[in-house]
GROMACS .gro file of C-alpha atoms in nm:
model
  479
    1MET     CA    1  -2.125   0.188   0.647
    2THR     CA    2  -2.406   0.410   0.772
    3THR     CA    3  -2.531   0.566   1.093
    4MET     CA    4  -2.882   0.696   1.164
    5THR     CA    5  -2.862   1.035   1.334
    6ASP     CA    6  -3.239   1.091   1.332
    7SER     CA    7  -3.545   0.953   1.153
    8SER     CA    8  -3.464   1.126   0.823
    9VAL     CA    9  -3.084   1.160   0.794
   10ARG     CA   10  -2.827   0.890   0.744
   11GLU     CA   11  -2.453   0.934   0.779
   12PHE     CA   12  -2.241   0.733   0.536
   13LYS     CA   13  -1.902   0.649   0.685
   14MET     CA   14  -1.570   0.584   0.517
   15PRO     CA   15  -1.562   0.204   0.477
   16ASP     CA   16  -1.258  -0.021   0.500
   17VAL     CA   17  -1.203  -0.078   0.127
   18GLY     CA   18  -0.916  -0.319   0.189
   19GLU     CA   19  -0.806  -0.545   0.474
   20GLY     CA   20  -0.619  -0.349   0.737
   21LEU     CA   21  -0.648  -0.005   0.575
   22THR     CA   22  -0.707   0.274   0.827
   23GLU     CA   23  -0.762   0.580   0.608
   24ALA     CA   24  -0.834   0.701   0.256
   25GLU     CA   25  -0.808   1.027   0.064
   26ILE     CA   26  -1.115   1.173  -0.105
   27LEU     CA   27  -1.006   1.233  -0.464
   28LYS     CA   28  -1.333   1.353  -0.615
   29TRP     CA   29  -1.696   1.413  -0.521
   30TYR     CA   30  -1.955   1.323  -0.786
   31VAL     CA   31  -2.242   1.482  -0.593
   32GLU     CA   32  -2.308   1.802  -0.401
   33PRO     CA   33  -2.562   1.912  -0.138
   34GLY     CA   34  -2.913   1.908  -0.284
   35ASP     CA   35  -2.849   1.627  -0.534
   36THR     CA   36  -3.076   1.324  -0.536
   37VAL     CA   37  -2.896   0.990  -0.505
   38THR     CA   38  -3.014   0.634  -0.558
   39ASP     CA   39  -2.908   0.303  -0.407
   40GLY     CA   40  -2.581   0.194  -0.569
   41GLN     CA   41  -2.495   0.534  -0.717
   42VAL     CA   42  -2.126   0.625  -0.698
   43VAL     CA   43  -2.089   0.940  -0.487
   44CYS     CA   44  -1.711   0.976  -0.464
   45GLU     CA   45  -1.374   0.833  -0.555
   46VAL     CA   46  -1.120   0.766  -0.280
   47GLU     CA   47  -0.757   0.662  -0.288
   48THR     CA   48  -0.623   0.422  -0.029
   49ALA     CA   49  -0.266   0.311   0.024
   50LYS     CA   50  -0.329   0.045  -0.239
   51ALA     CA   51  -0.566   0.171  -0.508
   52ALA     CA   52  -0.829   0.421  -0.618
   53VAL     CA   53  -1.183   0.300  -0.543
   54GLU     CA   54  -1.528   0.441  -0.622
   55LEU     CA   55  -1.776   0.437  -0.332
   56PRO     CA   56  -2.149   0.379  -0.400
   57ILE     CA   57  -2.418   0.498  -0.159
   58PRO     CA   58  -2.634   0.213  -0.022
   59TYR     CA   59  -2.973   0.391  -0.015
   60ASP     CA   60  -3.196   0.650  -0.186
   61GLY     CA   61  -3.221   1.007  -0.067
   62VAL     CA   62  -3.105   1.368  -0.102
   63VAL     CA   63  -2.755   1.483  -0.014
   64ARG     CA   64  -2.766   1.706   0.293
   65ALA     CA   65  -2.393   1.775   0.342
   66LEU     CA   66  -2.044   1.669   0.238
   67HIS     CA   67  -1.833   1.661   0.552
   68PHE     CA   68  -1.492   1.675   0.383
   69PRO     CA   69  -1.362   1.856   0.074
   70GLU     CA   70  -1.167   1.687  -0.203
   71GLY     CA   71  -0.809   1.615  -0.104
   72SER     CA   72  -0.893   1.536   0.259
   73THR     CA   73  -0.754   1.221   0.422
   74VAL     CA   74  -1.024   1.058   0.632
   75ASP     CA   75  -1.000   0.776   0.885
   76VAL     CA   76  -1.203   0.461   0.828
   77GLY     CA   77  -1.528   0.483   1.023
   78THR     CA   78  -1.560   0.861   0.994
   79SER     CA   79  -1.881   1.004   0.845
   80ILE     CA   80  -1.817   1.166   0.506
   81ILE     CA   81  -2.164   1.244   0.370
   82ALA     CA   82  -2.512   1.304   0.515
   83VAL     CA   83  -2.816   1.192   0.314
   84GLY     CA   84  -3.178   1.273   0.387
   85VAL     CA   85  -3.403   0.969   0.345
   86GLY     CA   86  -3.771   0.889   0.388
   87ASP     CA   87  -4.000   1.180   0.477
   88GLY     CA   88  -3.703   1.410   0.525
   89ALA     CA   89  -3.587   1.368   0.167
   90ALA     CA   90  -3.860   1.593   0.027
   91ALA     CA   91  -3.769   1.875   0.261
   92ALA     CA   92  -3.403   1.827   0.183
   93ALA     CA   93  -3.475   1.854  -0.190
   94GLU     CA   94  -3.511   2.229  -0.148
   95PRO     CA   95  -3.199   2.434  -0.228
   96VAL     CA   96  -2.939   2.343   0.029
   97GLN     CA   97  -2.717   2.623   0.155
   98GLU     CA   98  -2.477   2.406   0.353
   99ALA     CA   99  -2.117   2.431   0.239
  100VAL     CA  100  -1.869   2.149   0.263
  101ALA     CA  101  -1.782   2.119   0.630
  102ASP     CA  102  -1.430   2.094   0.761
  103THR     CA  103  -1.521   1.827   1.017
  104PRO     CA  104  -1.781   1.547   1.045
  105ALA     CA  105  -2.127   1.664   1.150
  106THR     CA  106  -2.174   1.395   1.411
  107THR     CA  107  -1.968   1.294   1.709
  108GLU     CA  108  -1.883   0.958   1.854
  109ALA     CA  109  -2.141   1.008   2.127
  110GLU     CA  110  -2.423   1.035   1.872
  111GLU     CA  111  -2.341   0.707   1.699
  112PRO     CA  112  -2.518   0.385   1.799
  113LYS     CA  113  -2.295   0.115   1.940
  114PRO     CA  114  -2.288  -0.183   1.700
  115GLU     CA  115  -2.271  -0.529   1.846
  116GLY     CA  116  -1.944  -0.686   1.728
  117ARG     CA  117  -1.807  -0.642   1.378
  118GLN     CA  118  -2.055  -0.486   1.141
  119PRO     CA  119  -2.057  -0.568   0.767
  120VAL     CA  120  -2.030  -0.265   0.540
  121LEU     CA  121  -2.064  -0.201   0.169
  122VAL     CA  122  -1.697  -0.264   0.088
  123GLY     CA  123  -1.486  -0.463   0.335
  124TYR     CA  124  -1.547  -0.406   0.709
  125GLY     CA  125  -1.574  -0.102   0.921
  126VAL     CA  126  -1.429  -0.033   1.261
  127SER     CA  127  -1.579  -0.237   1.543
  128THR     CA  128  -1.633  -0.114   1.895
  129SER     CA  129  -1.350  -0.225   2.122
  130SER     CA  130  -1.141  -0.115   2.415
  131THR     CA  131  -0.934   0.090   2.172
  132ARG     CA  132  -1.226   0.293   2.040
  133ARG     CA  133  -1.132   0.655   1.981
  134ARG     CA  134  -1.231   0.901   2.247
  135PRO     CA  135  -1.382   1.238   2.154
  136ARG     CA  136  -1.155   1.532   2.217
  137LYS     CA  137  -1.217   1.759   2.512
  138GLY     CA  138  -1.164   2.129   2.538
  139ALA     CA  139  -1.169   2.380   2.254
  140LYS     CA  140  -1.414   2.313   1.976
  141ASP     CA  141  -1.182   2.466   1.718
  142PRO     CA  142  -0.967   2.176   1.584
  143ALA     CA  143  -0.673   2.405   1.508
  144ALA     CA  144  -0.681   2.560   1.855
  145ALA     CA  145  -0.703   2.218   2.019
  146GLN     CA  146  -0.405   2.091   1.821
  147ASP     CA  147  -0.199   2.401   1.905
  148ALA     CA  148  -0.283   2.357   2.274
  149SER     CA  149  -0.177   1.992   2.270
  150ALA     CA  150   0.148   2.077   2.094
  151ALA     CA  151   0.223   2.348   2.353
  152ILE     CA  152   0.158   2.106   2.640
  153GLN     CA  153   0.385   1.844   2.484
  154ALA     CA  154   0.665   2.095   2.434
  155GLU     CA  155   0.641   2.217   2.791
  156MET     CA  156   0.650   1.863   2.929
  157ASN     CA  157   0.977   1.806   2.742
  158GLY     CA  158   1.141   2.116   2.885
  159HIS     CA  159   1.149   2.341   2.583
  160GLY     CA  160   0.813   2.509   2.579
  161PRO     CA  161   0.701   2.845   2.722
  162SER     CA  162   0.641   2.865   3.094
  163ALA     CA  163   0.302   3.011   3.164
  164PRO     CA  164   0.274   3.244   3.463
  165SER     CA  165  -0.033   3.059   3.582
  166ALA     CA  166  -0.077   2.688   3.633
  167PRO     CA  167  -0.065   2.516   3.294
  168PRO     CA  168  -0.362   2.306   3.182
  169VAL     CA  169  -0.334   1.947   3.293
  170PRO     CA  170  -0.290   1.720   2.990
  171SER     CA  171  -0.545   1.449   2.941
  172VAL     CA  172  -0.369   1.129   3.041
  173PRO     CA  173  -0.544   0.795   2.982
  174ALA     CA  174  -0.687   0.643   3.295
  175ALA     CA  175  -0.534   0.328   3.433
  176GLY     CA  176  -0.619   0.036   3.208
  177ASP     CA  177  -0.693   0.254   2.905
  178ARG     CA  178  -0.475   0.182   2.604
  179PRO     CA  179  -0.327   0.495   2.442
  180LEU     CA  180  -0.452   0.549   2.087
  181ALA     CA  181  -0.179   0.509   1.824
  182LYS     CA  182  -0.136   0.334   1.492
  183PRO     CA  183   0.089   0.024   1.473
  184PRO     CA  184   0.388   0.207   1.313
  185VAL     CA  185   0.375   0.468   1.589
  186ARG     CA  186   0.362   0.197   1.856
  187LYS     CA  187   0.668   0.030   1.703
  188LEU     CA  188   0.852   0.363   1.694
  189ALA     CA  189   0.772   0.421   2.061
  190LYS     CA  190   0.891   0.072   2.150
  191ASP     CA  191   1.216   0.121   1.958
  192LEU     CA  192   1.280   0.455   2.131
  193GLY     CA  193   1.181   0.326   2.475
  194VAL     CA  194   0.887   0.564   2.511
  195ASP     CA  195   0.586   0.473   2.726
  196LEU     CA  196   0.285   0.583   2.521
  197ALA     CA  197   0.086   0.632   2.839
  198THR     CA  198   0.310   0.931   2.921
  199VAL     CA  199   0.279   1.096   2.577
  200VAL     CA  200   0.029   1.376   2.523
  201PRO     CA  201  -0.149   1.318   2.190
  202SER     CA  202  -0.185   1.595   1.933
  203GLY     CA  203  -0.367   1.398   1.662
  204PRO     CA  204  -0.741   1.398   1.595
  205ASP     CA  205  -0.954   1.231   1.863
  206GLY     CA  206  -0.657   1.190   2.097
  207VAL     CA  207  -0.443   0.980   1.861
  208ILE     CA  208  -0.067   0.984   1.929
  209THR     CA  209   0.140   1.072   1.622
  210ARG     CA  210   0.502   1.005   1.529
  211GLU     CA  211   0.579   1.368   1.606
  212ASP     CA  212   0.443   1.325   1.959
  213VAL     CA  213   0.676   1.028   2.017
  214HIS     CA  214   0.978   1.215   1.883
  215ALA     CA  215   0.888   1.517   2.095
  216ALA     CA  216   0.871   1.297   2.404
  217VAL     CA  217   1.236   1.198   2.366
  218ALA     CA  218   1.378   1.518   2.216
  219PRO     CA  219   1.605   1.714   2.454
  220ALA     CA  220   1.565   2.086   2.490
  221PRO     CA  221   1.777   2.295   2.249
  222GLY     CA  222   2.132   2.319   2.386
  223GLU     CA  223   2.063   2.068   2.665
  224ALA     CA  224   2.330   1.805   2.714
  225PRO     CA  225   2.209   1.445   2.715
  226GLY     CA  226   2.138   1.327   3.068
  227ALA     CA  227   2.155   1.679   3.213
  228ALA     CA  228   1.907   1.772   3.481
  229PRO     CA  229   1.620   1.982   3.351
  230ALA     CA  230   1.678   2.351   3.411
  231ALA     CA  231   1.426   2.626   3.455
  232VAL     CA  232   1.216   2.664   3.147
  233ALA     CA  233   1.311   2.975   2.955
  234PRO     CA  234   1.064   3.158   2.737
  235ALA     CA  235   1.076   3.013   2.388
  236PRO     CA  236   1.105   3.235   2.084
  237SER     CA  237   0.797   3.288   1.876
  238PRO     CA  238   0.717   2.996   1.644
  239ALA     CA  239   0.929   3.003   1.330
  240ALA     CA  240   0.751   3.054   1.004
  241PRO     CA  241   0.746   2.756   0.766
  242ALA     CA  242   1.061   2.735   0.556
  243SER     CA  243   1.012   2.910   0.226
  244TYR     CA  244   1.146   2.790  -0.106
  245ASP     CA  245   1.162   2.911  -0.463
  246THR     CA  246   0.861   2.762  -0.638
  247ALA     CA  247   1.025   2.831  -0.972
  248ARG     CA  248   1.320   2.610  -0.874
  249GLU     CA  249   1.154   2.349  -0.654
  250THR     CA  250   0.827   2.158  -0.642
  251ARG     CA  251   0.709   1.991  -0.324
  252VAL     CA  252   0.478   1.696  -0.365
  253PRO     CA  253   0.285   1.565  -0.060
  254VAL     CA  254   0.367   1.203   0.016
  255LYS     CA  255   0.040   1.016   0.043
  256GLY     CA  256  -0.167   0.733  -0.099
  257VAL     CA  257   0.023   0.471  -0.300
  258ARG     CA  258   0.353   0.660  -0.276
  259ARG     CA  259   0.341   0.674   0.104
  260ALA     CA  260   0.246   0.307   0.129
  261THR     CA  261   0.525   0.209  -0.110
  262ALA     CA  262   0.782   0.410   0.084
  263ALA     CA  263   0.680   0.253   0.415
  264ALA     CA  264   0.678  -0.097   0.266
  265MET     CA  265   1.020  -0.060   0.105
  266VAL     CA  266   1.181   0.083   0.419
  267GLY     CA  267   1.024  -0.191   0.629
  268SER     CA  268   1.140  -0.462   0.388
  269ALA     CA  269   1.493  -0.329   0.341
  270PHE     CA  270   1.557  -0.305   0.716
  271THR     CA  271   1.372  -0.621   0.821
  272ALA     CA  272   1.468  -0.889   0.568
  273PRO     CA  273   1.843  -0.938   0.505
  274HIS     CA  274   1.864  -0.906   0.127
  275VAL     CA  275   2.103  -1.100  -0.094
  276THR     CA  276   2.110  -1.039  -0.471
  277GLU     CA  277   2.267  -1.270  -0.730
  278PHE     CA  278   2.313  -1.205  -1.101
  279VAL     CA  279   2.341  -1.410  -1.416
  280THR     CA  280   2.379  -1.307  -1.781
  281VAL     CA  281   2.206  -1.537  -2.027
  282ASP     CA  282   2.162  -1.583  -2.402
  283VAL     CA  283   1.787  -1.558  -2.468
  284THR     CA  284   1.800  -1.576  -2.847
  285ARG     CA  285   1.594  -1.897  -2.860
  286THR     CA  286   1.338  -1.750  -2.621
  287MET     CA  287   1.296  -1.445  -2.846
  288LYS     CA  288   1.245  -1.673  -3.148
  289LEU     CA  289   0.979  -1.867  -2.957
  290VAL     CA  290   0.802  -1.540  -2.870
  291GLU     CA  291   0.777  -1.456  -3.241
  292GLU     CA  292   0.646  -1.804  -3.322
  293LEU     CA  293   0.380  -1.784  -3.051
  294LYS     CA  294   0.260  -1.450  -3.187
  295GLN     CA  295   0.172  -1.632  -3.512
  296ASP     CA  296  -0.005  -1.916  -3.331
  297LYS     CA  297  -0.386  -1.899  -3.362
  298GLU     CA  298  -0.420  -2.015  -3.001
  299TYR     CA  299  -0.262  -1.686  -2.889
  300THR     CA  300  -0.470  -1.458  -3.110
  301GLY     CA  301  -0.571  -1.150  -2.911
  302LEU     CA  302  -0.337  -1.235  -2.623
  303ARG     CA  303  -0.035  -1.039  -2.507
  304VAL     CA  304   0.271  -1.243  -2.608
  305ASN     CA  305   0.608  -1.097  -2.509
  306PRO     CA  306   0.930  -1.204  -2.333
  307LEU     CA  307   0.769  -1.142  -1.991
  308LEU     CA  308   0.529  -1.430  -2.061
  309LEU     CA  309   0.809  -1.684  -2.101
  310ILE     CA  310   1.012  -1.531  -1.818
  311SER     CA  311   0.711  -1.572  -1.589
  312LYS     CA  312   0.668  -1.934  -1.698
  313ALA     CA  313   1.041  -1.997  -1.647
  314LEU     CA  314   1.019  -1.866  -1.290
  315LEU     CA  315   0.714  -2.085  -1.220
  316VAL     CA  316   0.907  -2.390  -1.344
  317ALA     CA  317   1.204  -2.296  -1.123
  318ILE     CA  318   0.972  -2.264  -0.821
  319ARG     CA  319   0.823  -2.606  -0.887
  320ARG     CA  320   1.175  -2.752  -0.894
  321ASN     CA  321   1.274  -2.558  -0.580
  322PRO     CA  322   0.951  -2.513  -0.378
  323GLU     CA  323   1.129  -2.385  -0.064
  324ILE     CA  324   1.188  -2.051  -0.239
  325ASN     CA  325   0.812  -1.986  -0.235
  326ALA     CA  326   0.784  -1.912   0.135
  327SER     CA  327   0.751  -1.637   0.395
  328TRP     CA  328   0.893  -1.565   0.741
  329ASP     CA  329   0.650  -1.564   1.034
  330GLU     CA  330   0.830  -1.357   1.299
  331ALA     CA  331   0.562  -1.398   1.565
  332ALA     CA  332   0.547  -1.777   1.542
  333GLN     CA  333   0.916  -1.814   1.449
  334GLU     CA  334   0.819  -2.033   1.154
  335ILE     CA  335   0.893  -2.052   0.782
  336VAL     CA  336   0.567  -2.080   0.591
  337VAL     CA  337   0.612  -2.270   0.263
  338LYS     CA  338   0.333  -2.189   0.016
  339HIS     CA  339   0.194  -2.464  -0.205
  340TYR     CA  340   0.054  -2.208  -0.447
  341VAL     CA  341   0.216  -1.924  -0.639
  342ASN     CA  342   0.055  -1.581  -0.649
  343LEU     CA  343   0.286  -1.424  -0.907
  344GLY     CA  344   0.331  -1.050  -0.856
  345ILE     CA  345   0.418  -0.819  -1.145
  346ALA     CA  346   0.557  -0.477  -1.050
  347ALA     CA  347   0.374  -0.209  -1.249
  348ALA     CA  348   0.447   0.162  -1.271
  349THR     CA  349   0.130   0.373  -1.267
  350PRO     CA  350   0.062   0.749  -1.248
  351ARG     CA  351  -0.010   0.704  -0.876
  352GLY     CA  352   0.312   0.513  -0.811
  353LEU     CA  353   0.443   0.158  -0.808
  354ILE     CA  354   0.195  -0.122  -0.742
  355VAL     CA  355   0.238  -0.499  -0.741
  356PRO     CA  356  -0.081  -0.682  -0.837
  357ASN     CA  357  -0.052  -1.058  -0.855
  358ILE     CA  358  -0.191  -1.349  -1.054
  359LYS     CA  359  -0.361  -1.591  -0.817
  360ASP     CA  360  -0.256  -1.958  -0.845
  361ALA     CA  361  -0.034  -1.882  -1.143
  362GLN     CA  362   0.131  -2.226  -1.112
  363ALA     CA  363  -0.193  -2.391  -1.229
  364GLN     CA  364  -0.231  -2.186  -1.548
  365THR     CA  365  -0.140  -2.299  -1.898
  366LEU     CA  366   0.075  -2.072  -2.113
  367PRO     CA  367  -0.225  -1.922  -2.299
  368GLN     CA  368  -0.407  -1.869  -1.966
  369LEU     CA  369  -0.099  -1.702  -1.821
  370ALA     CA  370  -0.079  -1.476  -2.126
  371GLY     CA  371  -0.439  -1.370  -2.071
  372SER     CA  372  -0.384  -1.306  -1.701
  373LEU     CA  373  -0.074  -1.095  -1.766
  374GLY     CA  374  -0.254  -0.889  -2.029
  375GLU     CA  375  -0.550  -0.822  -1.798
  376LEU     CA  376  -0.321  -0.737  -1.505
  377VAL     CA  377  -0.118  -0.484  -1.705
  378SER     CA  378  -0.415  -0.313  -1.871
  379THR     CA  379  -0.606  -0.288  -1.542
  380ALA     CA  380  -0.304  -0.135  -1.369
  381ARG     CA  381  -0.250   0.122  -1.644
  382GLU     CA  382  -0.614   0.228  -1.624
  383GLY     CA  383  -0.592   0.265  -1.246
  384ARG     CA  384  -0.858   0.001  -1.185
  385THR     CA  385  -0.651  -0.248  -0.984
  386SER     CA  386  -0.848  -0.360  -0.679
  387PRO     CA  387  -0.692  -0.392  -0.331
  388ALA     CA  388  -0.763  -0.767  -0.339
  389ALA     CA  389  -0.546  -0.803  -0.651
  390MET     CA  390  -0.248  -0.666  -0.457
  391GLN     CA  391  -0.281  -0.892  -0.155
  392GLY     CA  392  -0.135  -1.235  -0.093
  393GLY     CA  393   0.158  -1.227  -0.335
  394THR     CA  394   0.428  -1.493  -0.288
  395VAL     CA  395   0.699  -1.398  -0.541
  396THR     CA  396   0.743  -1.101  -0.777
  397ILE     CA  397   0.892  -1.010  -1.115
  398THR     CA  398   1.005  -0.655  -1.195
  399ASN     CA  399   1.091  -0.581  -1.556
  400VAL     CA  400   1.337  -0.290  -1.546
  401GLY     CA  401   1.450  -0.378  -1.898
  402VAL     CA  402   1.161  -0.183  -2.049
  403PHE     CA  403   1.349   0.132  -1.943
  404GLY     CA  404   1.672   0.022  -2.112
  405VAL     CA  405   1.832  -0.072  -1.779
  406ASP     CA  406   2.068  -0.373  -1.771
  407THR     CA  407   1.956  -0.493  -1.427
  408GLY     CA  408   1.910  -0.382  -1.065
  409THR     CA  409   1.905  -0.497  -0.703
  410PRO     CA  410   1.531  -0.514  -0.633
  411ILE     CA  411   1.385  -0.484  -0.283
  412LEU     CA  412   1.153  -0.761  -0.171
  413ASN     CA  413   0.782  -0.701  -0.164
  414PRO     CA  414   0.690  -0.730   0.209
  415GLY     CA  415   0.592  -1.083   0.307
  416GLU     CA  416   0.769  -1.245   0.012
  417SER     CA  417   1.100  -1.428  -0.004
  418ALA     CA  418   1.218  -1.355  -0.360
  419ILE     CA  419   1.193  -1.104  -0.643
  420LEU     CA  420   1.335  -1.142  -0.995
  421ALA     CA  421   1.457  -0.837  -1.189
  422VAL     CA  422   1.479  -0.866  -1.568
  423GLY     CA  423   1.714  -0.639  -1.757
  424ALA     CA  424   1.704  -0.509  -2.113
  425ILE     CA  425   1.743  -0.766  -2.390
  426LYS     CA  426   2.022  -0.644  -2.618
  427LEU     CA  427   2.211  -0.772  -2.919
  428GLN     CA  428   2.564  -0.845  -2.795
  429PRO     CA  429   2.871  -1.043  -2.907
  430TRP     CA  430   2.845  -1.389  -2.753
  431VAL     CA  431   3.039  -1.712  -2.788
  432HIS     CA  432   2.795  -1.956  -2.951
  433LYS     CA  433   2.909  -2.299  -3.066
  434GLY     CA  434   3.272  -2.195  -3.043
  435LYS     CA  435   3.233  -1.877  -3.243
  436VAL     CA  436   3.165  -1.515  -3.149
  437LYS     CA  437   2.825  -1.422  -3.286
  438PRO     CA  438   2.567  -1.148  -3.223
  439ARG     CA  439   2.312  -1.292  -2.979
  440GLN     CA  440   2.023  -1.151  -2.777
  441VAL     CA  441   2.142  -1.133  -2.418
  442THR     CA  442   1.993  -1.017  -2.089
  443THR     CA  443   2.096  -1.003  -1.723
  444LEU     CA  444   1.875  -1.143  -1.448
  445ALA     CA  445   1.899  -1.049  -1.079
  446LEU     CA  446   1.735  -1.244  -0.798
  447SER     CA  447   1.701  -1.086  -0.454
  448PHE     CA  448   1.597  -1.315  -0.170
  449ASP     CA  449   1.543  -1.311   0.206
  450HIS     CA  450   1.854  -1.469   0.355
  451ARG     CA  451   1.666  -1.564   0.674
  452LEU     CA  452   1.490  -1.848   0.492
  453VAL     CA  453   1.672  -1.874   0.158
  454ASP     CA  454   2.039  -1.969   0.167
  455GLY     CA  455   2.286  -1.910  -0.114
  456GLU     CA  456   2.252  -2.259  -0.258
  457LEU     CA  457   1.873  -2.241  -0.292
  458GLY     CA  458   1.880  -1.890  -0.436
  459SER     CA  459   2.150  -1.989  -0.686
  460LYS     CA  460   1.956  -2.297  -0.798
  461VAL     CA  461   1.642  -2.094  -0.864
  462LEU     CA  462   1.826  -1.829  -1.063
  463ALA     CA  463   2.020  -2.093  -1.259
  464ASP     CA  464   1.697  -2.276  -1.345
  465VAL     CA  465   1.532  -1.960  -1.473
  466ALA     CA  466   1.836  -1.885  -1.690
  467ALA     CA  467   1.847  -2.243  -1.819
  468VAL     CA  468   1.483  -2.231  -1.932
  469LEU     CA  469   1.531  -1.897  -2.109
  470GLU     CA  470   1.844  -2.026  -2.281
  471GLN     CA  471   1.674  -2.350  -2.388
  472PRO     CA  472   1.292  -2.294  -2.389
  473LYS     CA  473   1.236  -2.663  -2.468
  474ARG     CA  474   1.300  -2.719  -2.095
  475LEU     CA  475   0.949  -2.582  -2.043
  476ILE     CA  476   0.841  -2.923  -2.173
  477SER     CA  477   1.119  -3.148  -2.044
  478TRP     CA  478   1.101  -3.002  -1.691
  479ALA     CA  479   0.721  -2.985  -1.683
   0.00000   0.00000   0.00000
C-alpha cells in the first residue's frame, strides 16, 4: 500500500496482512535510510496478532526515511517507510542524515483519497469511509497532546485538577459523526452503558481507548456511588510508575500472538457455555498400528505418530455425527453446520500458542493427512505459519500428552463448537480379556459449546473417537 507525496517520494503503508487485522508490530528492519531497494525486496518483518510476516516493497528506489523504530506497534494504513523513486532516487542516494522518526512523515490531509477499497500488496488496506480517522488538533507534540487529553478526561469525571482559567473545550464529534473506537472498546462501552459520543479520546488520531471508557465511568476517589459531584479539589501530583525488583520479577509486554490468544480465550470462555467430558481408553492396538505404518513404504518420509490416527479417528467421528462440526451465528440466531472439516492443531511456538488448520481434512487419505500434519507442525515451529492457515477452523485437537499431562479441560477456539484434548499415553494395569495386564492407556477430553451441542451428541462423538482408537480396524468398517 503506497501513497505519492510528491513526484519523487512514495510512502509505503502498513498493509492488512490478514483479514480484519488492525495493527502490527515492526520486529525488524532490513534496510536503513540511504539503502537502494528493488521491487519485491523484503524491507521489514512485522508481527500481527496471528503470525510474523515479511513485507516486500513494491517498487525500486532509495530509502529516504523509516518512520517507526523496531518494536513499534503501527496501525494498518499508516506510512512506515519513505522511498525516493524516479528522478529523486539519484539525489536520495547521497548520504542520508535522517534518523528514524517517531511519527509518520505525512498526515491524513496529504494522502490522496482512494475510490472504494484499494488492493494492496498483502491483503487489503483501509478504505475511506465515514469512520476515517481524523487528524489530531492542538499540540504537535504527541506526548503533550496525550497528556492534555488525559487531563481533560479526568476533569470531566470529577477527579482532575481545577484550572483557575476556563479549561480547554474537549473536541467532541459533531452530530452524525461516529466516535472512533475499535470493536472491543465499543463492546466495553456498551456493556458499561457509556455513550462513546461523550467520551474524550486520548488515543492517536482521536481514537477512544479502553482506559478512556473506564475513566468515563470511574467515580472520584472517596466519592460514594450516586453522590452529587462536589467541588473539584486539587489532585496530588501524578504518582510515579510502580517500581519492582528486576532481580525478582520480569515484566513482559503483552502483545502480538500472546495478546490475541488472551483476548480470544477470554471471549470464548465467557461467550460459549463450555461442557467437558472425559473417557479413558486402551490404545494398545493403535500404538501397534503406528509402528506398523512406520515400516510401510507408502509412509516413507512422512510423520507417523499417534496424533495421525487420533486425527483420523476424530474425522470418522465427525462424519458419523456431522452436527458437531458447526458454529453459532449470534447475529442471525442460526446454527451453521459445516460440510467440510478444517482440522485445527494447537501448536506451541516461541511467540505463543497458535492453531493452524488443515483445510478439507475430511477429504484426505491417511498418507495425505500424515503429510499435512508434518508440514503444519514444521511450519509452525519455524514461525512461518501464514494468517490464512489459522483462519476458518471448524474443530481442533490439542495434544497436552506431549508434556506428560494426563488430560485437561480445553477452551474452544473462537468460532468452533468442539476441541479434543489428548493426554499422555502411559503403560497402566488394565483388564484385558478378563485378566489384568499392562496396556497403553490414555485419557481423552472433549469440550463443546453447549448452545449447539447437547450432552448426547458430545458423548457420541467422544465415544466414537475412543472406539476407533481402541479398535483401529473401525477406520475401515466405519469408513
